[in-house]
Each structure stands twice: as C-alpha cells, then as structure tokens.
Coordinates of C-alpha atoms and ligand atoms in Angstrom, one line a residue:
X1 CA 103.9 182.1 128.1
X2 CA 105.0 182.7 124.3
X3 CA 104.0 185.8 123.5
X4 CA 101.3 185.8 120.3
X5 CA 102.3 188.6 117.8
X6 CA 99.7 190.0 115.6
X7 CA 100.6 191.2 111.8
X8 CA 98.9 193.1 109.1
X9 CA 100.1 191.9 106.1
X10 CA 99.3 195.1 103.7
X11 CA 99.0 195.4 100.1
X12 CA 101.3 198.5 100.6
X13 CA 102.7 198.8 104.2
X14 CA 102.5 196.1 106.9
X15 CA 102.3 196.2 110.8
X16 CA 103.1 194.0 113.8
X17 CA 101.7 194.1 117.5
X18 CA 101.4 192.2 120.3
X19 CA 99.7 193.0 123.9
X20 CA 102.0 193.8 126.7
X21 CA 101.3 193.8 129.8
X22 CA 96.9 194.2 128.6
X23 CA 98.2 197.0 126.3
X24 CA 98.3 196.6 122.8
X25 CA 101.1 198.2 121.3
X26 CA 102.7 198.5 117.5
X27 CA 105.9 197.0 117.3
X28 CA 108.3 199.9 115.7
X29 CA 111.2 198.8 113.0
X30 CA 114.8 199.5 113.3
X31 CA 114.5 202.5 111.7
X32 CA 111.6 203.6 114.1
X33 CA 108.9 203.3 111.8
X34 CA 105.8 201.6 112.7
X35 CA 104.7 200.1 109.2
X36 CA 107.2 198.4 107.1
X37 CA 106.6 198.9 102.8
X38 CA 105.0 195.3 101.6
X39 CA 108.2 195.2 99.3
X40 CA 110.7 192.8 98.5
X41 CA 114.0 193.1 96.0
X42 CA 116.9 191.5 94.6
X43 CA 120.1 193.4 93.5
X44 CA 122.0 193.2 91.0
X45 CA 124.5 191.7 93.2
X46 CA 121.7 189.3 94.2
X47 CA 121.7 190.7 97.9
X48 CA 117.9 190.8 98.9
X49 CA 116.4 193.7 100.3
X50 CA 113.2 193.7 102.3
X51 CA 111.2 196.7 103.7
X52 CA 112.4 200.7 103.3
X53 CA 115.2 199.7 101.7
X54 CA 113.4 197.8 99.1
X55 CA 111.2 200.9 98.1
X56 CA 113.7 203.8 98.0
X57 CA 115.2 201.8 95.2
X58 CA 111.9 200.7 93.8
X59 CA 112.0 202.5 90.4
X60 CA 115.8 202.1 89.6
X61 CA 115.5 198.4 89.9
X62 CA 112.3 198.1 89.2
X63 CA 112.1 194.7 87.0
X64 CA 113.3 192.9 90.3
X65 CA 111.0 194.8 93.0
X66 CA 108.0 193.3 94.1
X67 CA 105.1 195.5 95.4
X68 CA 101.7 194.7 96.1
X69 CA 101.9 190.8 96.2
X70 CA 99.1 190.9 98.3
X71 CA 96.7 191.3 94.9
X72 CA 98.8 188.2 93.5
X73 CA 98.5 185.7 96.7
X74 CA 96.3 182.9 96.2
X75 CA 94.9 184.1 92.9
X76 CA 95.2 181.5 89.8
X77 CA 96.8 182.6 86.4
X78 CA 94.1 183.7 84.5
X79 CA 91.7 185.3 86.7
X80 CA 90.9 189.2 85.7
X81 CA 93.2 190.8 89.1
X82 CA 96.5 188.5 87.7
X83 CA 96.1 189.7 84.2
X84 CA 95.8 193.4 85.3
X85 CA 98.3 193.5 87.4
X86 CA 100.5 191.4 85.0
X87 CA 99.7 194.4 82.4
X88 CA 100.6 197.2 84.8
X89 CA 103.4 196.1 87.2
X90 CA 107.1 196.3 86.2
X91 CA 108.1 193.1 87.8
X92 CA 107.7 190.5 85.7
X93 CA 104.6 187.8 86.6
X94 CA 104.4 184.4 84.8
X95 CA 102.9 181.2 84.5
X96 CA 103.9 178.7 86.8
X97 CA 102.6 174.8 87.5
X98 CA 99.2 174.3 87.7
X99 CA 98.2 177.8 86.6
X100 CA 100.0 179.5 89.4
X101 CA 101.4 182.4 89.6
X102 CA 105.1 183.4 89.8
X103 CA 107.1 186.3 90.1
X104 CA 110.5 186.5 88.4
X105 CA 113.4 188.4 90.1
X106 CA 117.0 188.0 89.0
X107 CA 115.6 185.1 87.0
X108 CA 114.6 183.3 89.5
X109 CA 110.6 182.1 90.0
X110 CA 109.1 182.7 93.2
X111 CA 106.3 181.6 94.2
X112 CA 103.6 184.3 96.2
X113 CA 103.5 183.0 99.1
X114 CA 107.2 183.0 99.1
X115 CA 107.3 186.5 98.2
X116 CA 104.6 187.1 101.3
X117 CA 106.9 185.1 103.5
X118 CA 110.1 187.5 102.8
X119 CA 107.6 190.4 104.4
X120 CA 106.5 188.5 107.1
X121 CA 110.2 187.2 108.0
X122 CA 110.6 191.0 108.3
X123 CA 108.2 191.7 110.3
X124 CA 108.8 188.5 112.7
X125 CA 112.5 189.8 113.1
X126 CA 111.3 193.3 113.9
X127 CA 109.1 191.2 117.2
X128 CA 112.1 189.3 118.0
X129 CA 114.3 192.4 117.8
X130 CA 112.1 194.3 120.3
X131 CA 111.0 190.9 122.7
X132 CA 114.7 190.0 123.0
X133 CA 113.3 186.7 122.3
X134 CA 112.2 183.9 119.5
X135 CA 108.8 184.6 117.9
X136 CA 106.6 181.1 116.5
X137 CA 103.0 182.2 116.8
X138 CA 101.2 184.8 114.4
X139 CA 97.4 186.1 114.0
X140 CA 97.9 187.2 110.7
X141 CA 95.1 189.7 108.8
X142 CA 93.2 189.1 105.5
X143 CA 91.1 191.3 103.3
X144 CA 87.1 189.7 104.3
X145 CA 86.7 189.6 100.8
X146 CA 89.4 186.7 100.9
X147 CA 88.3 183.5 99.8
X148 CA 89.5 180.3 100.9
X149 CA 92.8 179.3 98.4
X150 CA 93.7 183.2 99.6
X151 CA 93.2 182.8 103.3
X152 CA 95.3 179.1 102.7
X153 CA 98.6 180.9 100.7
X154 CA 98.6 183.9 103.3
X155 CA 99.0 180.9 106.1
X156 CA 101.3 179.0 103.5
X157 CA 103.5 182.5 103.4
X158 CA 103.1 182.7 107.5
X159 CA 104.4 178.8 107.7
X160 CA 107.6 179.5 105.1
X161 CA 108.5 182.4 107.3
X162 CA 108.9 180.0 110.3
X163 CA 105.4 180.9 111.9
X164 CA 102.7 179.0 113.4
X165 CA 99.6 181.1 111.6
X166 CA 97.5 180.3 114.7
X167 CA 94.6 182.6 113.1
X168 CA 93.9 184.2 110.1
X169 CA 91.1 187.3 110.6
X170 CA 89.4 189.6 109.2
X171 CA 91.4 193.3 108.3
X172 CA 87.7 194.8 109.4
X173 CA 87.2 192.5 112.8
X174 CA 90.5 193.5 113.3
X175 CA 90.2 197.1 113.0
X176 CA 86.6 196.6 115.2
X177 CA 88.7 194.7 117.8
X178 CA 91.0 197.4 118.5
X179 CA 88.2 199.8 118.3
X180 CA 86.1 198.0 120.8
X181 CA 88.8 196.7 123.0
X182 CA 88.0 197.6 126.6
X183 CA 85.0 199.4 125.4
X184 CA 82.2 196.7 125.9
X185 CA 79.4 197.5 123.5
X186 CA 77.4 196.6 121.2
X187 CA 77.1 198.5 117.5
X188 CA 76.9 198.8 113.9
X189 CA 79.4 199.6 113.0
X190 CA 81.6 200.8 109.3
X191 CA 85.0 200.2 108.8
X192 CA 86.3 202.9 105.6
X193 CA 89.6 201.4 105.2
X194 CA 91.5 203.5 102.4
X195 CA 95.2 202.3 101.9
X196 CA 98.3 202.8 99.9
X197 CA 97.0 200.0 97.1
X198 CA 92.9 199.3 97.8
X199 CA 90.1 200.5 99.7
X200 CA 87.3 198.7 101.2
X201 CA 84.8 199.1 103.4
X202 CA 83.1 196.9 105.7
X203 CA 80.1 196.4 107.9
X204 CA 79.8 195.1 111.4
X205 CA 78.1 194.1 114.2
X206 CA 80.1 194.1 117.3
X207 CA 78.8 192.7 120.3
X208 CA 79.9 192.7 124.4
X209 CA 79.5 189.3 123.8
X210 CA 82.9 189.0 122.1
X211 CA 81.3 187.8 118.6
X212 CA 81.7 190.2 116.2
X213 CA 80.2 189.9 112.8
X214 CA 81.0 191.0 109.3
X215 CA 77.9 192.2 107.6
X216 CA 79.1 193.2 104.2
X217 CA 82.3 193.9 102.7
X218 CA 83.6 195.5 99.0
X219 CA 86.1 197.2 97.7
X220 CA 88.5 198.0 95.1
X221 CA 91.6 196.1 94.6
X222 CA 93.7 198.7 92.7
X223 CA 92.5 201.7 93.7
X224 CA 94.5 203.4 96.8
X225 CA 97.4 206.1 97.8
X226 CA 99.6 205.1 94.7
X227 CA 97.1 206.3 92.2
X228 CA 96.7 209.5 94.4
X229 CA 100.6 210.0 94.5
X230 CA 100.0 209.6 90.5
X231 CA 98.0 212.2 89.9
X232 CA 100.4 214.9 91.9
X233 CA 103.0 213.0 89.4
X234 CA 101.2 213.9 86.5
X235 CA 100.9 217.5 87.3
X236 CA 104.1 217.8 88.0
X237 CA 105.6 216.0 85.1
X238 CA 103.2 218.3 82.7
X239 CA 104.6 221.4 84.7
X240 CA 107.7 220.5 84.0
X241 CA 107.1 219.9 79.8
X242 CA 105.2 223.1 79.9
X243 CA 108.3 224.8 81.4
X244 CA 111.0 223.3 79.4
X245 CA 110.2 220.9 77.4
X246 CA 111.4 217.8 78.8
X247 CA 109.7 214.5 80.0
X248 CA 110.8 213.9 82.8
X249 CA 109.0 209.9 82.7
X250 CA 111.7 209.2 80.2
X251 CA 114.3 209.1 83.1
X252 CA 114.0 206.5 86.0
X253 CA 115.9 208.1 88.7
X254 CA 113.9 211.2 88.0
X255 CA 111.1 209.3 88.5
X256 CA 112.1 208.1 91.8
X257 CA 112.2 211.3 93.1
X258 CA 109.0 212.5 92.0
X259 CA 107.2 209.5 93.2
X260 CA 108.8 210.0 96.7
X261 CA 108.5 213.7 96.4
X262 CA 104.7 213.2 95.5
X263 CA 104.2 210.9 98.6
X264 CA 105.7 213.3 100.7
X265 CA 103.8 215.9 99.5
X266 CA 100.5 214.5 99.5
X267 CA 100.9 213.6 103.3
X268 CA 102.2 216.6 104.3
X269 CA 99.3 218.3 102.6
X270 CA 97.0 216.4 105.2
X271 CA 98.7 219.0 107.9
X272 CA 99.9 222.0 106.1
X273 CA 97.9 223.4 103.3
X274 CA 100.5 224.2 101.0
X275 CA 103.7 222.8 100.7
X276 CA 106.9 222.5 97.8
X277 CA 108.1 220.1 95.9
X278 CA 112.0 220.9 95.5
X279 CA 114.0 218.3 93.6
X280 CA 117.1 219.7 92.7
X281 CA 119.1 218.2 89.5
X282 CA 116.0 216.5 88.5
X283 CA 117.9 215.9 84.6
X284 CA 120.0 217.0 82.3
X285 CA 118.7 219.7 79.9
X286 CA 120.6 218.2 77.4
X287 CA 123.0 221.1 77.0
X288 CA 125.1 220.5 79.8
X289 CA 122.9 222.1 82.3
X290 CA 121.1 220.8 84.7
X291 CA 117.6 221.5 85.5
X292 CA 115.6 221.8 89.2
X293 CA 111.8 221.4 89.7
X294 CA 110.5 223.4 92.5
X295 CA 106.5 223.8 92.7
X296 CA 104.0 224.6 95.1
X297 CA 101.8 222.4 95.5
X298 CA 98.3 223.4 97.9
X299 CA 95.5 221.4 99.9
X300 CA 92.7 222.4 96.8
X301 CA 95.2 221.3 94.1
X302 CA 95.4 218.3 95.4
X303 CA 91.8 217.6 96.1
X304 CA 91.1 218.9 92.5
X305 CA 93.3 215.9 91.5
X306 CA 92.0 213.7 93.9
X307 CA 88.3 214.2 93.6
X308 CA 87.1 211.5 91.3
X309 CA 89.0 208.8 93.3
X310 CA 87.5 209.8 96.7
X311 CA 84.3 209.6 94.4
X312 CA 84.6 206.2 93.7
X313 CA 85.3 205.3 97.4
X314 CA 81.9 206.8 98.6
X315 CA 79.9 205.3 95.6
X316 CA 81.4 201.9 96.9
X317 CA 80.1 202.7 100.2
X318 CA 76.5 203.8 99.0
X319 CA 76.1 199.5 96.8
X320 CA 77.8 198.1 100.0
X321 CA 75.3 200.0 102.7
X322 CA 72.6 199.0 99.6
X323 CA 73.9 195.4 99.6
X324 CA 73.2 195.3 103.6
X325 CA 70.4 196.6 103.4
X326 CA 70.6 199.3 105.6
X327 CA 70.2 202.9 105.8
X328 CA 72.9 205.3 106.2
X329 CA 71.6 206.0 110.2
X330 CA 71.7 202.0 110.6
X331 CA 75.2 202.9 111.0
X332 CA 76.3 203.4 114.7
X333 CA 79.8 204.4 114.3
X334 CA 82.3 204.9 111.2
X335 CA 86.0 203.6 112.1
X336 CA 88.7 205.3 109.6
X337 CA 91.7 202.7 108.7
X338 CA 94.8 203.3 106.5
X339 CA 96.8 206.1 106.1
X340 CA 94.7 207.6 103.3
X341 CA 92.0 208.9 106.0
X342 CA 94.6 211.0 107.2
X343 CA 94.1 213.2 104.3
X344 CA 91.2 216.1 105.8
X345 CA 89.0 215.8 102.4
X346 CA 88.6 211.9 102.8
X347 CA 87.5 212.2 106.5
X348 CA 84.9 215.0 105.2
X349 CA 83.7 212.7 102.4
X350 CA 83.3 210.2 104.9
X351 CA 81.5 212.2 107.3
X352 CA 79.0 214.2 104.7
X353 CA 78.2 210.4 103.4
X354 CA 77.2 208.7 106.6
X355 CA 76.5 212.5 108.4
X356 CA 78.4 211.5 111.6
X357 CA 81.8 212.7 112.3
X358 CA 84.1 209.5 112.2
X359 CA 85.7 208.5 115.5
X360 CA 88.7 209.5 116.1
X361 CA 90.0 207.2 118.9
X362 CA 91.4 204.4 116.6
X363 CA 95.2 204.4 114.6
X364 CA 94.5 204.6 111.2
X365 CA 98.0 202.3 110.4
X366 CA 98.1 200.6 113.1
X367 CA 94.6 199.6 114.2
X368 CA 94.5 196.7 112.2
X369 CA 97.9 195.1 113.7
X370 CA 96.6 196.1 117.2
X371 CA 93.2 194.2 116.8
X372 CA 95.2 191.0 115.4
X373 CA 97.6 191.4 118.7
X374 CA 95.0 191.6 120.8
X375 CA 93.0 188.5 119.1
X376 CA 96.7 186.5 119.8
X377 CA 96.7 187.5 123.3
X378 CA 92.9 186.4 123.6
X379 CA 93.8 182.8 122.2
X380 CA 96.4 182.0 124.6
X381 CA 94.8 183.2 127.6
X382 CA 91.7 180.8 128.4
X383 CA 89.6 183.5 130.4
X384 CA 89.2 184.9 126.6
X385 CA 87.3 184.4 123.4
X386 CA 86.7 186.1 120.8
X387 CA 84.6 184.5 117.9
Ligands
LIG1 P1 98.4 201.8 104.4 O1 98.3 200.9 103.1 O2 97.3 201.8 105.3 O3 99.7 201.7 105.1 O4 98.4 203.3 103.8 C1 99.5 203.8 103.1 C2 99.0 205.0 102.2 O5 98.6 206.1 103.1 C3 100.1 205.5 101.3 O6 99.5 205.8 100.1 C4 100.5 206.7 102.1 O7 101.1 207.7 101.2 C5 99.3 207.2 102.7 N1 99.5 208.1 103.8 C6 100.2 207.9 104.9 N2 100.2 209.0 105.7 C7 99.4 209.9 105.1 C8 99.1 211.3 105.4 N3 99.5 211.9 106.5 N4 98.2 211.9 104.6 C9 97.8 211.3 103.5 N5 98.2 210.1 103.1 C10 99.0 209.4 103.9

C-alpha cells in the first residue's frame, strides 16, 4: 500500500514523518537534520535554493529570501498580519489580483501557495529520498486558529507540489496524537507550542475513543525564537559600539553571522550555562584592521533578555485557560511543542503556570510531524479512525 507521509509545514522549520512498520518516525534530510528551515530563495544567477541552504544566505540576499510564508498563506491584502509583515520583512510583498498577496523574488510574483509548495516539494523529496520510492499522499498540519481560505491555500500549496493533501489537521491534534498514540486515555490536555516565528497554545480533550477535540486555541503570530535570537543580537551589537564604536547593523554579512551566532548561542544555552560568541573578522575598523567580537554570553543574561517575551506567552495562556473556562487544575497534562521549550526557563514558566511538571515523553520538533504520520497511516488502514 502507498505509504501516507505526514508534514508539518512550519512558520520557521518544517518536518515530515510517516509510520513504519506501527512506528512513527521523523524523516531526516540529506544533511541529517530532522526539520528543514520554511525558506525559499532565488540567486542572483536565478538558481533556487530551498531549505538550509536558503537560510545561511538569508541576510546577504535578503530581498529575494522568503521566510515565514506561513503568516502570508491564505491571508488577503489588507488584513492587519499582511500589512505587518509587509512593514517588517525584507522580501518584498505586493498586491496581486483580487487583493492577493504576492511575493516578488528576482522580479518575479509568486503567489503563497506557490511559495509553500517550493517547501513542501522539499520535504516530499526528502520522503522519496529515504522510501526509495514515489510519494502522492500528504496529511499536512495547520495552525487551529486557521480559517477556511487558509486551510484551502495550504492544500492548494500541497496540490502544486504534486500531492494529494488527503487531510489537513490541527498543529495541536497533531501534537496530542503523537502524545497519546498507543497510550489509550482520556484527558485535558494543553498543548504550549513555542516556535521559531509564533506561539500558541491549545486546549484538548483526548479521548480512547479516537475523537479528539480542540477546546480553545490562541496565540501570537509574530512572536517566537527569531525575536529571542534578536534580543542576544541587540546586546551584542551594543557591546560591540560600546567597545569600538562601530555598528555593526550597517554591514550585512556581519549580520549574518550574528544572527547565526545568536541562534547558536541561545540553544546551546538550553544545555550549557554559559557559552561564547566568537566571530572572528566580524568588519573592518576602517583603518585597515580588522576587528573580532568574542563575548560570553550566560543562561541569566539570556533570560534577562528573554523575560518579557516568555511573559507574554504565559499571559496568553492565563485569557486562553479564561476563554475555556477552566481552571488551571482542569488541566490534566501540559504537552511542550517547538524547539523554544527546549530552553530550561520556558519549561519552568510553563510548569510554575499550570503547577505540574510538563511531560517529557513527546519531541518538541518533531511531534507534530509524528502525529500527522500517524493520522496518514490511520486513513489508509480501515481498522483505524481517528476523528
Ligand atoms: P520550530 O519552529 O518549532 O522548529 O522551532 C524553532 C525555534 O526553536 C528556533 O527559534 C530555534 O532557534 C529554537 N530552538 C531549537 N533548538 C533549541 C534549543 N536547544 N534551545 C532553545 N531554542 C531552540
């Protein structure tokens, strides 16, 4: 039978999965990592680029890379999350038929979902690649908060990619799927899922019964790991003018660095406490010398820097348990997603807010991908359903 692959299409990073043999298992890329960057780019030679490779030259091309076309898809012109992001991305967004939206690389328009299908192309090769064999059939993920014209382009993107988009579900089901897989009961449960570009959080009911419910959802659409990785860039761009002077914003390829230094950083601070930033040659000091930026950076720093944005993800989890109308002990079970709870001071937040420890069984990048796997595997095998 064809095998059913499950993707997470992610604002930031996305995942595919399928069930082998009754085990559900992350599909790894060529280069061996299990998430692929949501990212897409044309060079100047007009090769396109898809993946890793489209992020490590993010900032030096960055008019003609696309990130985050997950807050674009399905979303007309002039609603509030286009104009935002047309004010603060570096790709440029315009107007297209209809009041749709297009992105413009190399000076040509694209639509979204066109955009979406370059990822998800991606991530059908990467199935092929390790299968040996053609992929047709996708469950593909969707933020619950997506509405209908949203839930239509991410299965337009799925279709233009050369997939039969058999389902679209919920990121949270998802997530609760691969949590409850095998497990057989029956819970309230919260899904904190805190990613590169958004959070949300979600309540749950899942049930032996294989219906599993979405209480309430909410959530932030531009706030995630990015503006995190910001804030490590702003203090180390204003240790940097305190030292000598120089801004280091004003050069691109210095910029790079720092925003891949910062990323590195602020994950390795989730296992070390301290760690440095070394970035040798980082510019010119404009007297024919050139200059190196080498800081330590520890755990407190960055949760100084961090605090108010982990804030803002607990307040959002204090109107959603409000909105639900329940009470913090209503809550069975908290289920981390994303590869923000990695960090130890969101996992506390978490756990002083709903005073349980979350659990700890579930893959914080690749649970969501698992539970749209295993949701594939239970649509083409008729002892199975899952509502
Ligand atoms: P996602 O969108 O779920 O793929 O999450 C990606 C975000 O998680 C990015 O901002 C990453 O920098 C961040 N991330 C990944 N691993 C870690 C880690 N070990 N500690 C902290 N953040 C991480």
């Amino acid at each position: 039978m064809e095998k059913v692959i499950g993707i997470d299409l992610g604002t930031t990073n996305s995942c595919v999965a399928i069930v082998e043999n009754g085990v559900p298992t992350v599909i790894p890329n060529r280069g061996g990592y299990k998430t692929t960057p949501s990212m897409v780019a044309v060079t100047e030679a007009g090769k396109r680029l898809v993946g890793h490779i489209a992020k490590r030259q993010a900032i030096t091309n960055a008019e003609n890379t696309v990130y985050a076309a997950k807050r674009l898809i399905g979303r007309k012109w002039n609603s509030p999350q286009v104009k935002n992001a047309v004010a603060t991305s570096s790709y440029r967004i315009v107007e297209g038929p209809h009041a749709d939206v297009r992105i413009v690389l190399r000076e040509k328009e694209y639509g979204v979902p066109e955009i979406s299908a370059m990822v998800l192309q991606e991530m059908k090769v990467i199935a092929e690649d390790y299968l040996g064999e053609g992929v047709t059939k996708a469950v593909i993920t969707v933020p619950a908060y997506f509405n209908d014209n949203q839930r239509q382009a991410t299965k337009d993107a799925g279709e233009i990619a050369g997939l039969d988009v058999i389902r679209i579900i919920n990121e949270p089901t998802s997530a609760a799927l691969s949590y409850g897989f095998g497990k057989n009961v029956e819970k309230t449960i919260a899904v904190y899922d805190f990613g590169g570009g958004t959070f949300d959080i979600s309540i749950l009911e899942i049930g032996s019964s294989a219906v599993f419910k979405v209480i309430a959802t909410a959530g932030d659409t531009f706030l995630g790991g990015e503006d995190v990785d910001a804030r490590i860039i702003d203090w180390l761009v204003q240790g940097f003018k305190e030292e000598h002077a120089i801004d280091l914003r004003q050069d691109r390829m210095a910029l790079q660095r720092l925003k891949d230094a910062a990323e590195k950083a602020k994950c390795e601070l989730s296992s070390v406490r301290e760690t440095e930033v070394n970035l040798p040659f980082i510019i010119s000091s404009g007297r024919n010398e050139a200059l190196h930026l080498q800081r330590t950076i520890d755990r407190k720093t960055l949760e100084e820097l961090s605090a108010d944005l982990i804030e803002r993800t607990i307040d959002i989890c204090k109107q959603t348990l409000a909105d639900a109308h329940l009470e913090k002990e209503d809550i069975e079970e908290v289920v981390l997603v994303g590869g923000m709870t990695r960090m130890p001071r969101i996992q506390q937040a978490v756990a002083d807010f709903f005073e349980r420890e979350p659990c700890k069984g579930v893959h914080p990048d690749e649970s969501v991908a698992l539970g749209a796997g295993i949701q594939g595997s239970a649509l083409t095998d008729d002892k199975q359903e899952m509502v």
